[in-house]
Coordinates of C-alpha atoms in Angstrom, one line a residue:
M1 CA 12.2 31.3 7.6
D2 CA 13.9 34.2 5.6
A3 CA 15.0 34.7 2.2
L4 CA 19.0 33.8 2.6
Q5 CA 18.0 30.9 5.0
A6 CA 15.6 29.5 2.2
L7 CA 18.6 30.5 -0.4
W8 CA 21.1 28.2 1.6
I9 CA 18.1 25.2 1.8
A10 CA 17.6 25.5 -1.4
I11 CA 21.5 25.1 -2.5
V12 CA 21.6 22.1 -0.1
E13 CA 18.6 20.4 -1.5
G14 CA 20.5 20.5 -5.8
L15 CA 23.6 19.4 -4.2
T16 CA 22.6 16.6 -2.5
E17 CA 19.0 15.0 -3.8
Y18 CA 21.0 12.9 -6.5
L19 CA 24.3 12.5 -4.5
P20 CA 24.4 9.7 -2.3
V21 CA 24.9 11.1 0.6
S22 CA 21.1 12.1 1.6
S23 CA 19.6 15.2 1.1
T24 CA 16.8 15.1 4.0
A25 CA 19.6 14.7 6.5
H26 CA 22.0 17.7 4.9
M27 CA 18.1 20.0 4.8
I28 CA 17.7 19.1 8.6
F29 CA 21.3 19.5 9.4
T30 CA 21.6 23.0 7.7
S31 CA 17.6 24.3 9.2
S32 CA 19.6 23.8 12.8
F33 CA 22.7 25.2 11.8
F34 CA 21.4 28.7 11.1
G35 CA 18.8 28.3 14.1
I36 CA 15.6 27.8 11.9
Q37 CA 12.1 27.1 13.4
E38 CA 10.8 24.5 12.6
N39 CA 7.0 24.3 11.6
D40 CA 4.4 23.2 9.2
F41 CA 5.6 25.6 6.2
V42 CA 9.5 24.7 6.9
K43 CA 8.9 21.1 6.7
L44 CA 6.7 21.8 3.2
F45 CA 9.4 23.7 1.9
Q46 CA 11.9 20.5 2.5
V47 CA 9.5 18.5 0.2
A48 CA 8.3 21.0 -1.6
I49 CA 11.8 22.0 -3.4
Q50 CA 12.2 18.8 -5.0
F51 CA 10.0 19.8 -7.6
G52 CA 12.9 22.0 -9.0
A53 CA 15.2 19.1 -8.7
I54 CA 12.4 17.1 -10.4
L55 CA 13.0 19.7 -13.4
A56 CA 16.7 19.4 -13.5
V57 CA 16.7 15.8 -14.8
V58 CA 13.9 16.4 -17.4
A59 CA 15.9 19.3 -18.7
L60 CA 18.6 17.3 -18.8
Y61 CA 18.0 14.2 -20.0
W62 CA 14.8 15.5 -22.1
R63 CA 15.1 13.7 -25.3
K64 CA 14.6 10.7 -23.2
F65 CA 11.8 11.9 -21.1
F66 CA 9.9 13.2 -24.5
D67 CA 10.4 10.1 -26.7
F68 CA 7.0 8.8 -26.0
K69 CA 7.3 5.9 -29.1
R70 CA 9.5 4.5 -26.2
L71 CA 6.6 3.4 -23.9
E72 CA 8.6 0.7 -22.3
F73 CA 10.9 3.6 -20.5
Y74 CA 7.4 4.7 -19.0
S75 CA 6.7 1.4 -17.7
K76 CA 10.0 0.4 -16.1
L77 CA 9.7 4.2 -13.9
A78 CA 5.6 3.1 -13.4
I79 CA 6.6 -0.2 -11.9
A80 CA 9.6 0.5 -10.6
V81 CA 8.0 3.5 -8.0
V82 CA 5.0 1.3 -6.8
P83 CA 6.6 -0.2 -4.0
A84 CA 7.6 3.9 -2.7
L85 CA 4.4 4.8 -2.9
V86 CA 2.5 2.2 -1.2
L87 CA 5.4 2.1 1.8
G88 CA 5.8 6.0 1.8
K89 CA 1.7 6.8 2.3
L90 CA 2.0 3.2 5.3
F91 CA 4.9 4.7 6.6
D92 CA 4.3 8.5 6.2
D93 CA 3.9 9.1 10.0
P94 CA 6.8 7.3 11.8
I95 CA 8.8 9.1 9.2
D96 CA 8.2 12.7 10.5
A97 CA 8.8 11.5 13.8
V98 CA 12.2 10.4 12.9
L99 CA 12.5 13.5 11.5
G100 CA 12.6 15.6 14.1
N101 CA 15.2 14.0 15.7
P102 CA 18.9 14.7 14.3
I103 CA 21.0 11.4 16.3
P104 CA 19.4 9.0 14.3
I105 CA 20.2 10.3 11.3
A106 CA 23.5 11.3 11.6
I107 CA 24.2 7.6 12.9
V108 CA 22.1 6.2 9.9
L109 CA 24.8 8.7 7.6
I110 CA 27.8 7.0 8.5
V111 CA 26.9 3.5 8.4
G112 CA 25.3 4.1 4.8
G113 CA 29.3 5.7 3.9
I114 CA 30.4 2.4 5.5
V115 CA 28.4 0.2 3.1
L116 CA 29.8 2.6 0.3
L117 CA 33.1 1.9 1.0
F118 CA 32.6 -1.4 -0.1
I119 CA 30.2 -1.3 -3.2
D120 CA 32.3 -1.1 -5.9
S121 CA 34.7 -4.1 -4.8
R122 CA 31.1 -6.0 -4.0
F123 CA 29.9 -5.4 -7.7
Q124 CA 32.5 -6.0 -9.9
N125 CA 31.0 -7.8 -12.9
P126 CA 28.2 -5.7 -14.6
T127 CA 26.4 -6.4 -17.7
I128 CA 23.8 -4.2 -18.0
T129 CA 25.4 -0.5 -19.7
T130 CA 22.1 1.2 -20.8
E131 CA 18.8 1.9 -19.5
E132 CA 16.9 0.1 -22.2
A133 CA 18.8 -3.5 -21.4
I134 CA 17.2 -2.7 -17.8
T135 CA 13.8 -5.0 -17.6
V136 CA 10.8 -4.0 -16.3
K137 CA 11.5 -7.0 -13.4
K138 CA 14.8 -5.3 -12.4
G139 CA 13.4 -2.0 -12.3
F140 CA 10.9 -3.1 -10.1
Y141 CA 13.5 -5.0 -7.5
I142 CA 15.3 -1.6 -8.4
G143 CA 12.3 0.7 -6.9
L144 CA 12.0 -1.5 -3.9
W145 CA 16.0 -1.2 -2.7
Q146 CA 14.7 2.5 -3.5
C147 CA 12.1 2.2 -0.3
L148 CA 15.4 1.8 2.1
A149 CA 15.5 5.5 1.6
M150 CA 12.6 6.1 3.8
M151 CA 14.8 5.9 7.1
P152 CA 16.1 9.5 6.6
G153 CA 19.5 9.7 6.1
T154 CA 20.2 6.7 4.1
S155 CA 19.6 8.4 1.0
R156 CA 17.2 7.9 -2.1
S157 CA 20.4 7.8 -4.3
A158 CA 22.1 5.8 -2.8
A159 CA 19.9 3.4 -2.3
S160 CA 18.3 2.9 -6.1
I161 CA 22.0 3.1 -7.0
I162 CA 23.2 -0.2 -5.1
G163 CA 19.8 -1.7 -5.8
G164 CA 20.4 -1.2 -9.5
M165 CA 24.9 -2.5 -9.0
Q166 CA 22.9 -5.3 -7.4
Q167 CA 21.1 -6.1 -10.8
G168 CA 24.3 -5.8 -12.6
L169 CA 23.7 -2.6 -14.1
T170 CA 27.2 -0.2 -14.0
R171 CA 27.8 2.5 -12.1
A172 CA 27.2 5.0 -14.7
A173 CA 23.9 3.3 -15.4
A174 CA 22.9 2.7 -12.0
A175 CA 23.3 6.5 -11.7
E176 CA 20.8 7.7 -14.2
F177 CA 18.5 5.0 -13.6
S178 CA 18.2 6.4 -10.5
F179 CA 17.9 9.6 -12.1
F180 CA 14.8 8.8 -14.1
L181 CA 14.0 7.2 -11.2
A182 CA 13.1 10.2 -8.9
V183 CA 11.4 12.2 -11.3
P184 CA 8.3 9.9 -10.8
T185 CA 9.1 9.3 -6.8
M186 CA 9.7 12.5 -6.2
L187 CA 6.9 14.0 -7.9
A188 CA 4.2 11.9 -6.3
V189 CA 5.7 13.0 -2.7
T190 CA 5.7 16.9 -3.5
T191 CA 2.1 16.1 -4.8
Y192 CA 1.2 14.2 -1.4
S193 CA 2.9 17.2 0.2
I194 CA 1.0 20.0 -1.3
F195 CA -2.3 18.3 -2.3
L196 CA -2.7 16.1 -0.2
K197 CA -1.5 16.0 3.6
T198 CA -3.1 17.4 6.6
Y199 CA -0.1 19.3 8.6
A200 CA -0.4 18.5 12.5
Q201 CA 0.8 21.7 14.1
S202 CA -1.7 24.0 11.5
G203 CA -4.2 21.3 10.4
L204 CA -3.7 22.4 6.8
K205 CA -2.9 21.4 3.4
G206 CA 0.2 21.5 1.9
Y207 CA -1.3 24.3 -0.7
E208 CA -3.1 26.3 1.7
L209 CA 0.3 26.8 3.5
L210 CA 2.1 27.8 0.5
T211 CA -1.0 30.8 -0.1
Q212 CA -1.3 31.8 3.3
N213 CA 0.6 34.8 2.5
S214 CA 2.3 35.7 -0.1
N215 CA 6.2 35.5 1.5
N216 CA 5.2 31.5 1.9
L217 CA 4.9 31.8 -2.1
N218 CA 7.7 33.6 -2.6
L219 CA 10.3 31.4 -0.4
F220 CA 8.7 28.5 -2.8
L221 CA 9.5 30.2 -5.7
L222 CA 12.9 30.6 -4.8
G223 CA 13.7 27.7 -3.5
N224 CA 12.9 25.2 -6.9
A225 CA 14.5 27.4 -9.4
V226 CA 17.5 27.8 -6.9
A227 CA 17.6 23.9 -6.5
F228 CA 16.4 23.6 -10.3
V229 CA 20.4 25.2 -11.9
V230 CA 22.1 23.6 -8.7
A231 CA 20.7 20.0 -9.0
I232 CA 22.3 20.2 -12.8
L233 CA 25.5 21.0 -11.8
A234 CA 25.7 18.5 -9.0
I235 CA 24.0 16.0 -11.3
K236 CA 27.7 16.5 -14.0
F237 CA 29.7 16.7 -11.5
F238 CA 28.3 13.0 -9.8
I239 CA 28.2 11.0 -13.0
G240 CA 31.8 12.3 -13.4
I241 CA 33.2 11.1 -10.1
I242 CA 31.7 8.0 -9.8
K243 CA 33.0 7.4 -13.3
K244 CA 36.3 7.8 -12.3
Y245 CA 36.3 7.2 -8.2
G246 CA 33.4 5.0 -7.6
F247 CA 31.8 5.3 -4.0
K248 CA 34.4 5.2 -1.7
P249 CA 35.1 9.1 -2.0
W250 CA 31.0 9.6 -1.1
G251 CA 31.5 6.7 1.8
Y252 CA 34.0 8.9 3.4
Y253 CA 32.4 11.9 3.1
R254 CA 29.3 10.3 4.8
I255 CA 31.7 8.7 7.8
I256 CA 33.1 11.9 8.3
A257 CA 29.9 14.2 8.2
G258 CA 27.8 12.3 10.2
S259 CA 30.5 11.7 13.2
L260 CA 30.6 15.3 12.9
L261 CA 26.9 16.0 13.3
L262 CA 26.7 13.2 15.4
F263 CA 29.3 15.6 17.9
Y264 CA 27.2 18.2 17.2
F265 CA 23.9 17.2 18.6
T266 CA 25.2 14.9 21.3
L267 CA 28.2 17.1 22.8
G268 CA 28.7 20.2 21.0
K269 CA 25.2 22.0 20.9

């Protein structure tokens, strides 16, 4: 993977991480389109650049994240992230196996799009408009919903937003809490991928792959910087879209994108 390819993957990550369209699916398809050979470093890169997207949320909502007087905010996120941590560890190997097959991911992309077409009509009487009104219990249930995103193509953002709306949150409140929940979730995933996980092909830890040569480290830094900037723009854009139009535009996008990708990987490639 060269610098230009890494740049494109980082742009895709920044654009899609907080949208209900599955950043994992888009990065896999982008890698395939550019003919990037899948290896341990590429797998690590696609996960590790989520750190830049994490920092985008912290930068945009820094007052909330650094208001240490509001311990309930931190406790809600801590409880909500537990299901993903436990199940993510248990299903790490099966998830890796699915990541190597783009066809089921494209199918999940389409199915998720159909679901999004009907979400707005399903939850029409929300009662919770702010994060402060979300209880720890509701936060935990949203965390359970987030676990659906362990199937690549589902979208962590979509799963947690739908979970939030099922718990009575407005679209905007559900989206914002999804952003907040992404921080401990992706921080845990990134930390595990860099410091704890041993990659099958090389037998190396993530940090050993990053420091294996200067090119790997430079690509890692470039990817995170680009993902950070692009994610800030994407978050602001997404909030405006869902307030005005709801989730139908993203549903149609997923169906079209998933169908094109399914055709590409079954007939066109």
